[in-house]
mmCIF file of C-alpha atoms in Angstrom:
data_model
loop_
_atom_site.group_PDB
_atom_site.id
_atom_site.type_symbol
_atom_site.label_atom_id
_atom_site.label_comp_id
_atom_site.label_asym_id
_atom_site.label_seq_id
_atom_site.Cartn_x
_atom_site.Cartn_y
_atom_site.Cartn_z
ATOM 1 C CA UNK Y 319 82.721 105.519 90.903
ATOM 2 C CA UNK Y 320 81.803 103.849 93.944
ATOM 3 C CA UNK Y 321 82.914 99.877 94.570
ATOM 4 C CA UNK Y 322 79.461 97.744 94.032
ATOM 5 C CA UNK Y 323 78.118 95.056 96.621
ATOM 6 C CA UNK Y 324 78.912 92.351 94.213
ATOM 7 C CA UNK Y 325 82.145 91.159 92.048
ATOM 8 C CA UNK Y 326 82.397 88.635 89.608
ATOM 9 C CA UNK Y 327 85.225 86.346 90.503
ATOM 10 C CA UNK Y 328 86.649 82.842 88.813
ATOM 11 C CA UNK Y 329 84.432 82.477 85.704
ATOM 12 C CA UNK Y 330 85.175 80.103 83.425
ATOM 13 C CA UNK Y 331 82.484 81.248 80.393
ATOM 14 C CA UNK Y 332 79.512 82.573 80.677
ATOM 15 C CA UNK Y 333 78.846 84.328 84.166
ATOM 16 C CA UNK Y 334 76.285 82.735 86.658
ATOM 17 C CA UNK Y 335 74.680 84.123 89.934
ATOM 18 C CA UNK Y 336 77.166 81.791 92.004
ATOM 19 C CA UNK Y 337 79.708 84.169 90.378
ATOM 20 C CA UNK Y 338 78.635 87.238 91.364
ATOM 21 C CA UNK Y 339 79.885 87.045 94.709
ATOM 22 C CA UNK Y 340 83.393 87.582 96.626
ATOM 23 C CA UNK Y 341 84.615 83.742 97.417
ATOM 24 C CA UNK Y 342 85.520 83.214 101.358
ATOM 25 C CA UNK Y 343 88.125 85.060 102.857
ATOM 26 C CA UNK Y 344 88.616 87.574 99.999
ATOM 27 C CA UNK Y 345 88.881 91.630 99.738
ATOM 28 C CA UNK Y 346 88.159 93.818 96.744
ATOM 29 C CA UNK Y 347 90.634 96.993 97.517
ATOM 30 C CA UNK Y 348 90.420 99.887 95.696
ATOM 31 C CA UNK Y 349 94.186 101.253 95.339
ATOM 32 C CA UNK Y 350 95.240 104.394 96.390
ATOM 33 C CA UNK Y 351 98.949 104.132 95.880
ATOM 34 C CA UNK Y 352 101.236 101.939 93.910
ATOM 35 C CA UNK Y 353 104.595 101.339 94.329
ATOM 36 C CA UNK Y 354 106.262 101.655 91.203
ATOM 37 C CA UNK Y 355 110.070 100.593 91.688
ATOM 38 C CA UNK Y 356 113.408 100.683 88.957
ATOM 39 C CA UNK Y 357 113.488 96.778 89.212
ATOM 40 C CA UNK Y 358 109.868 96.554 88.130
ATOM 41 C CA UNK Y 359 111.965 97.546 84.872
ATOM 42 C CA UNK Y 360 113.589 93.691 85.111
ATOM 43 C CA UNK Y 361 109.929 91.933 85.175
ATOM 44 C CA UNK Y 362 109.371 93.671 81.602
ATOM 45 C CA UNK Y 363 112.285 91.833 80.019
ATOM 46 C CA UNK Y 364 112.115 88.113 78.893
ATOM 47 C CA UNK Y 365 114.467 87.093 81.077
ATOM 48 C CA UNK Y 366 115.727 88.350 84.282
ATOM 49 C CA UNK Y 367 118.359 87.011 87.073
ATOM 50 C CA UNK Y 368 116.744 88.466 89.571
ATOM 51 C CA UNK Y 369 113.248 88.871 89.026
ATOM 52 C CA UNK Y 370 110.023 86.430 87.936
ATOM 53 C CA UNK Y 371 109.316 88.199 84.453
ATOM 54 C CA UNK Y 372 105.576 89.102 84.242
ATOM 55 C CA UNK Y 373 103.710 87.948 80.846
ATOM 56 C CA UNK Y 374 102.300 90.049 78.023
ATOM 57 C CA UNK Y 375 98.724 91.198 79.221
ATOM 58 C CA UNK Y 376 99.072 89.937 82.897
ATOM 59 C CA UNK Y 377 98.762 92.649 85.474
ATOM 60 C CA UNK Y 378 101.836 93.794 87.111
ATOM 61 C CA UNK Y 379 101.899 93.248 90.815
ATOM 62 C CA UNK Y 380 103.698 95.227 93.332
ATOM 63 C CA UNK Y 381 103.258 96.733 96.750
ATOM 64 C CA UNK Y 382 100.890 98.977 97.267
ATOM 65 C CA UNK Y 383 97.895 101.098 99.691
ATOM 66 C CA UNK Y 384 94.484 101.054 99.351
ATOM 67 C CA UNK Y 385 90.980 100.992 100.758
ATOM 68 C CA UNK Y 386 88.320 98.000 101.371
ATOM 69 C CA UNK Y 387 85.782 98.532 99.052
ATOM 70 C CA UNK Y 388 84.008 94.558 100.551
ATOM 71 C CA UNK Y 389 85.485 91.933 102.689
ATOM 72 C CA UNK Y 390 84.262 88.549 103.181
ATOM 73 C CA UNK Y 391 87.724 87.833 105.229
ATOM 74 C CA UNK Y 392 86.629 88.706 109.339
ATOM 75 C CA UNK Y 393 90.223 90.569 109.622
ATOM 76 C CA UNK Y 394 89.067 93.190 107.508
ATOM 77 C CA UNK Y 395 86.073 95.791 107.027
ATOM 78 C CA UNK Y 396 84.876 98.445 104.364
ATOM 79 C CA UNK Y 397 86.725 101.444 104.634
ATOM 80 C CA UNK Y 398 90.179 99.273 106.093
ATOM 81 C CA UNK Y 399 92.710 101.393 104.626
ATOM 82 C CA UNK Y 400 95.243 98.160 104.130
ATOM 83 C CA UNK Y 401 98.594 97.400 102.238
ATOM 84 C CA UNK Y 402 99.946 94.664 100.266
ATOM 85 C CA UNK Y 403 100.378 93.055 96.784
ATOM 86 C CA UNK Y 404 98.310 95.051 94.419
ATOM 87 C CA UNK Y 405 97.946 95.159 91.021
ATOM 88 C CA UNK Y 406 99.219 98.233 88.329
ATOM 89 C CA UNK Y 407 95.073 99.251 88.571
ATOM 90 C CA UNK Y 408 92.119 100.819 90.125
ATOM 91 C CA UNK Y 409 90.942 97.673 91.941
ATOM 92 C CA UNK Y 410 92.509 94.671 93.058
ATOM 93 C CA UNK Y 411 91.165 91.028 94.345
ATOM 94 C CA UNK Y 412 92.836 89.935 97.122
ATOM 95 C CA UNK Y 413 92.111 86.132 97.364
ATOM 96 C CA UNK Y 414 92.595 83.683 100.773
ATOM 97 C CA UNK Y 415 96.238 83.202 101.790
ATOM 98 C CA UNK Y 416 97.460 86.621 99.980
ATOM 99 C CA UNK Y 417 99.476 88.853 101.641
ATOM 100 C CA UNK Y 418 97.467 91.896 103.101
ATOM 101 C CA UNK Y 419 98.048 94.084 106.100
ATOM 102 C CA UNK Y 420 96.878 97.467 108.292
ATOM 103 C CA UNK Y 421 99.864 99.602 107.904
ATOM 104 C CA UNK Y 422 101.839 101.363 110.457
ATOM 105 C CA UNK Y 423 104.631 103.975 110.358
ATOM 106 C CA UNK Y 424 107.795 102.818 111.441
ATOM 107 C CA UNK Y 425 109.166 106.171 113.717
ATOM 108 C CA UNK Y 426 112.571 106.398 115.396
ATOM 109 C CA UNK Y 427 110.658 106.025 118.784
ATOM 110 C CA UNK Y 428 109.102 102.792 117.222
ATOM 111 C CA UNK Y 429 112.744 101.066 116.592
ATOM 112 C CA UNK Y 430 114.429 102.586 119.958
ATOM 113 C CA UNK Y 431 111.628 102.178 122.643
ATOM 114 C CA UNK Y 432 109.539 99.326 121.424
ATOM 115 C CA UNK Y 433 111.924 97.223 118.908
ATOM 116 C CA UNK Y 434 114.967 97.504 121.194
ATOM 117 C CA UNK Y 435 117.587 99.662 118.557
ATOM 118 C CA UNK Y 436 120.141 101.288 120.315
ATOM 119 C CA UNK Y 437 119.850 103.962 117.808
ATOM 120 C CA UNK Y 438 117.872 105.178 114.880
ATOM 121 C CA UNK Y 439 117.206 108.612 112.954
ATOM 122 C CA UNK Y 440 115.266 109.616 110.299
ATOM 123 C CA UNK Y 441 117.595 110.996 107.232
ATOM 124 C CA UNK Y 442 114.895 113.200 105.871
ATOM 125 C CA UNK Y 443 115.888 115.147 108.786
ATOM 126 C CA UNK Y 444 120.039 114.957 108.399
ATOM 127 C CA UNK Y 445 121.153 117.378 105.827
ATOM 128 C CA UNK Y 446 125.080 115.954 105.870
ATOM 129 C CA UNK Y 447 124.900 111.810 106.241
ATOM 130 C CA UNK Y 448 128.664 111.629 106.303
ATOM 131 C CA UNK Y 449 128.806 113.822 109.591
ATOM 132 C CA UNK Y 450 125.831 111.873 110.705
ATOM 133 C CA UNK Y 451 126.956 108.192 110.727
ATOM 134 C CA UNK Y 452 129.782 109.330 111.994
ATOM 135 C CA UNK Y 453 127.775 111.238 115.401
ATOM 136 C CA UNK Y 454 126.246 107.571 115.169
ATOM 137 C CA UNK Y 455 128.918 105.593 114.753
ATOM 138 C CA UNK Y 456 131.920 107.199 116.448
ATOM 139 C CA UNK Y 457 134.356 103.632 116.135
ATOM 140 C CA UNK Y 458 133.713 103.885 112.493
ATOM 141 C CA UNK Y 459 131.598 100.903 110.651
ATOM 142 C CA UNK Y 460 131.689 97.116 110.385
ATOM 143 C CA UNK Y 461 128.660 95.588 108.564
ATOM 144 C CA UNK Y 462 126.615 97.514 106.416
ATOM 145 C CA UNK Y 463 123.370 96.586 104.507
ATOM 146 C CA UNK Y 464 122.717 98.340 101.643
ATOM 147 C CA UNK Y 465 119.535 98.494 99.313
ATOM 148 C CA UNK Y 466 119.785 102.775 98.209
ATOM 149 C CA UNK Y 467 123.219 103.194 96.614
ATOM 150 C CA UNK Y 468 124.311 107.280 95.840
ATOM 151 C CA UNK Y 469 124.323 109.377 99.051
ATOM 152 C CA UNK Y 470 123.624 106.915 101.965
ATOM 153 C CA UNK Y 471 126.087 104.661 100.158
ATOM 154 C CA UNK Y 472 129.285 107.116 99.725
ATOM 155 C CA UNK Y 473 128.348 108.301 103.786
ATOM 156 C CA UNK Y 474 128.239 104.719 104.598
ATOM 157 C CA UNK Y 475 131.948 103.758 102.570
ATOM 158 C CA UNK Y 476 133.004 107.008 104.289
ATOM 159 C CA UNK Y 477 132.620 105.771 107.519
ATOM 160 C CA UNK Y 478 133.685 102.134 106.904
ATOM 161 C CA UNK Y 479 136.763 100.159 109.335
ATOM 162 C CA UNK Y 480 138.953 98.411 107.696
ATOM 163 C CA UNK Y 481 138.084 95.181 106.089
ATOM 164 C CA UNK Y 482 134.231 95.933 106.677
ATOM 165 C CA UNK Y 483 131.942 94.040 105.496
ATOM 166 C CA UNK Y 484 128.777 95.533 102.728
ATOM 167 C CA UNK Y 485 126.249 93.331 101.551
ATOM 168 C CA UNK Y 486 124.513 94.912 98.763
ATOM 169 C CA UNK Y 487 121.339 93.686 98.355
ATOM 170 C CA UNK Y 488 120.686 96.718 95.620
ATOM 171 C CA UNK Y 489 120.889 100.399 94.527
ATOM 172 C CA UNK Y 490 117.652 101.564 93.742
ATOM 173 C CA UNK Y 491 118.060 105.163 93.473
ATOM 174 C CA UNK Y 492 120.805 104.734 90.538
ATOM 175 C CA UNK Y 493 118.748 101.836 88.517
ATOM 176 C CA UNK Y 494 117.382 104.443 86.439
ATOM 177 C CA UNK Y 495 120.679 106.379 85.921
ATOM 178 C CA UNK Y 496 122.286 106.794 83.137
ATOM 179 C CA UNK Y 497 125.556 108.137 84.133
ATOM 180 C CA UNK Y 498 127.025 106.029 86.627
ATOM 181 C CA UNK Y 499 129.138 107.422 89.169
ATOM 182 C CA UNK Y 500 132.950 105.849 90.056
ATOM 183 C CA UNK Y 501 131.493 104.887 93.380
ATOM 184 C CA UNK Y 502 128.850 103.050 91.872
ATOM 185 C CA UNK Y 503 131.228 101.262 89.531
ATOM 186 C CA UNK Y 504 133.292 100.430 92.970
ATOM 187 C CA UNK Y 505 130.468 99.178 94.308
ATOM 188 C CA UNK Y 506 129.457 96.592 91.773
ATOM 189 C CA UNK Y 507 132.867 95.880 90.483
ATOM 190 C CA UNK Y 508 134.744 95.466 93.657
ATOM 191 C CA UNK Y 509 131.565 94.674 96.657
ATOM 192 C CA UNK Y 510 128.633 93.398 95.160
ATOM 193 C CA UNK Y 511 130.824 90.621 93.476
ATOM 194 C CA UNK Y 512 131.560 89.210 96.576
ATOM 195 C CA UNK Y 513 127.996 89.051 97.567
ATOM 196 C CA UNK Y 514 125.964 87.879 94.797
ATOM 197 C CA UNK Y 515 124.058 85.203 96.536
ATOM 198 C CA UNK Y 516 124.437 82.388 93.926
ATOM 199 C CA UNK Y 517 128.109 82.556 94.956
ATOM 200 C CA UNK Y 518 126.969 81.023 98.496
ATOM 201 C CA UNK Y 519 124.588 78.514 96.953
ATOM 202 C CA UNK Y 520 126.883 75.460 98.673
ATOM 203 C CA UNK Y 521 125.922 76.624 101.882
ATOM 204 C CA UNK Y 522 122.166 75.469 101.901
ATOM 205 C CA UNK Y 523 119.201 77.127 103.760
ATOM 206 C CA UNK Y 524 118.772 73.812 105.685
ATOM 207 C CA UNK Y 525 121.773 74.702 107.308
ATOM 208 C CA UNK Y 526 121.049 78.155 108.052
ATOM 209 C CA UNK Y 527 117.813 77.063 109.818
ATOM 210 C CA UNK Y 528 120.359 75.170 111.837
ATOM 211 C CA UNK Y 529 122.177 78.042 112.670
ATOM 212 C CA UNK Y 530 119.590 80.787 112.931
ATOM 213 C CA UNK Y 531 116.837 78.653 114.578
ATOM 214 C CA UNK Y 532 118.366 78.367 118.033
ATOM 215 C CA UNK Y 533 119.021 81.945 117.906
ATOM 216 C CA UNK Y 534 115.510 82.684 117.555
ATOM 217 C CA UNK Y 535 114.461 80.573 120.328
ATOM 218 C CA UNK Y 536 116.834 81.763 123.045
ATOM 219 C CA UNK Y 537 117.550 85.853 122.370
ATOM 220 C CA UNK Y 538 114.986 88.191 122.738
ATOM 221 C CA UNK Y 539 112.235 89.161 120.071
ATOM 222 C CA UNK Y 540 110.559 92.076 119.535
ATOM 223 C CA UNK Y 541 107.675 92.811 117.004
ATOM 224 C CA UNK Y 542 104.666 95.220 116.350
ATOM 225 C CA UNK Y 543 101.840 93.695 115.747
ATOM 226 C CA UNK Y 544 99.544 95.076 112.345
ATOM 227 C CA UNK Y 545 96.978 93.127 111.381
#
């Protein structure tokens, strides 16, 4: 079914003619893809630590693609494909001040030529990650961010120094596990407990824009722009 010329938006009881149309600066989008993650799992519950839980009979929100189906905002035309917050649907509103972009695929040559990595590659492509980080990282490894867990994880302990450093920020391929593996239990047990961020709550974000801001100003920056 084709996306009509006219939506109604904000009504508050019976539908006028002044409803009937999209409000300034919004997008109807018609989703093509939906992203739907293990932590979405933590909205459902009543109460979460990490996540805002969403209410019975709200729509679920979470990042998705689609395609411009009207526009009153000038950024964006019918047919845009665009990605963003989207709603668990076929259509979603995007009002004024929401976040909505043209997507772009990051590549290796993206992160090397234009975003200044020394080094990237694409582990679709590596069939051993153990023997790869180490090709990469020859002197072994001293910070690691990680937000996969299983595979990328073990290559990544693997190839650790000595009192290196992982933040874990999450393991999303094992959320949905049910047998946990002893590296995983390592990992949360032994890691992740020294990085849960409430445990650096004293040192406030003023302060880090203190520290970071200068940093900012003077180094080089690099970004692509997609909008």
């Amino acid at each position: 079914m084709g996306v009509m010329n006219r939506y109604v938006t904000n009504v508050d009881g019976t539908p006028k003619e002044s409803d009937l149309e999209l409000k300034t600066n919004e997008v109807i989008v018609k989703n093509l893809y939906v992203s739907i993650d293990p932590y979405q799992m933590n909205r459902m519950k009543s109460y979460s630590s990490s996540q805002k839980h969403s209410n019975f009979g709200e729509a679920i929100d979470t990042y998705g693609v689609g395609k411009v189906g009207g526009s009153t905002n000038p950024e964006f035309e019918k047919d845009d494909i665009v990605a963003g917050l989207l709603n668990w649907g076929e259509y979603t509103l995007i009002k004024a001040g929401v976040m909505l972009n043209k997507p772009f695929i990051i590549q290796v040559s993206l992160l090397k030529e234009k975003l200044g990595f020394d080094d990237a590659f694409n582990y679709r492509e590596e069939t051993d990650l153990k023997s790869t980080l180490k090709r990469y990282f020859p002197d072994g490894i001293d910070i690691y961010f990680d937000n996969v867990g299983v595979e990328m994880q073990a290559a990544a302990i693997y190839n650790m120094n000595t009192n290196g450093r992982i933040a874990v920020c999450g393991v999303i391929a094992e959320y949905t596990d049910d047998e946990k593996t002893e590296l995983h239990q390592i990992s949360f047990q032994q890691i992740l407990n020294t990085f849960v961020p409430v445990k650096f709550s004293h040192w406030k974000i003023s302060q880090m824009g203190l520290r970071v801001s200068p940093l900012l100003l003077s180094g080089p920056k690099h970004w692509e722009e997609n909008s």
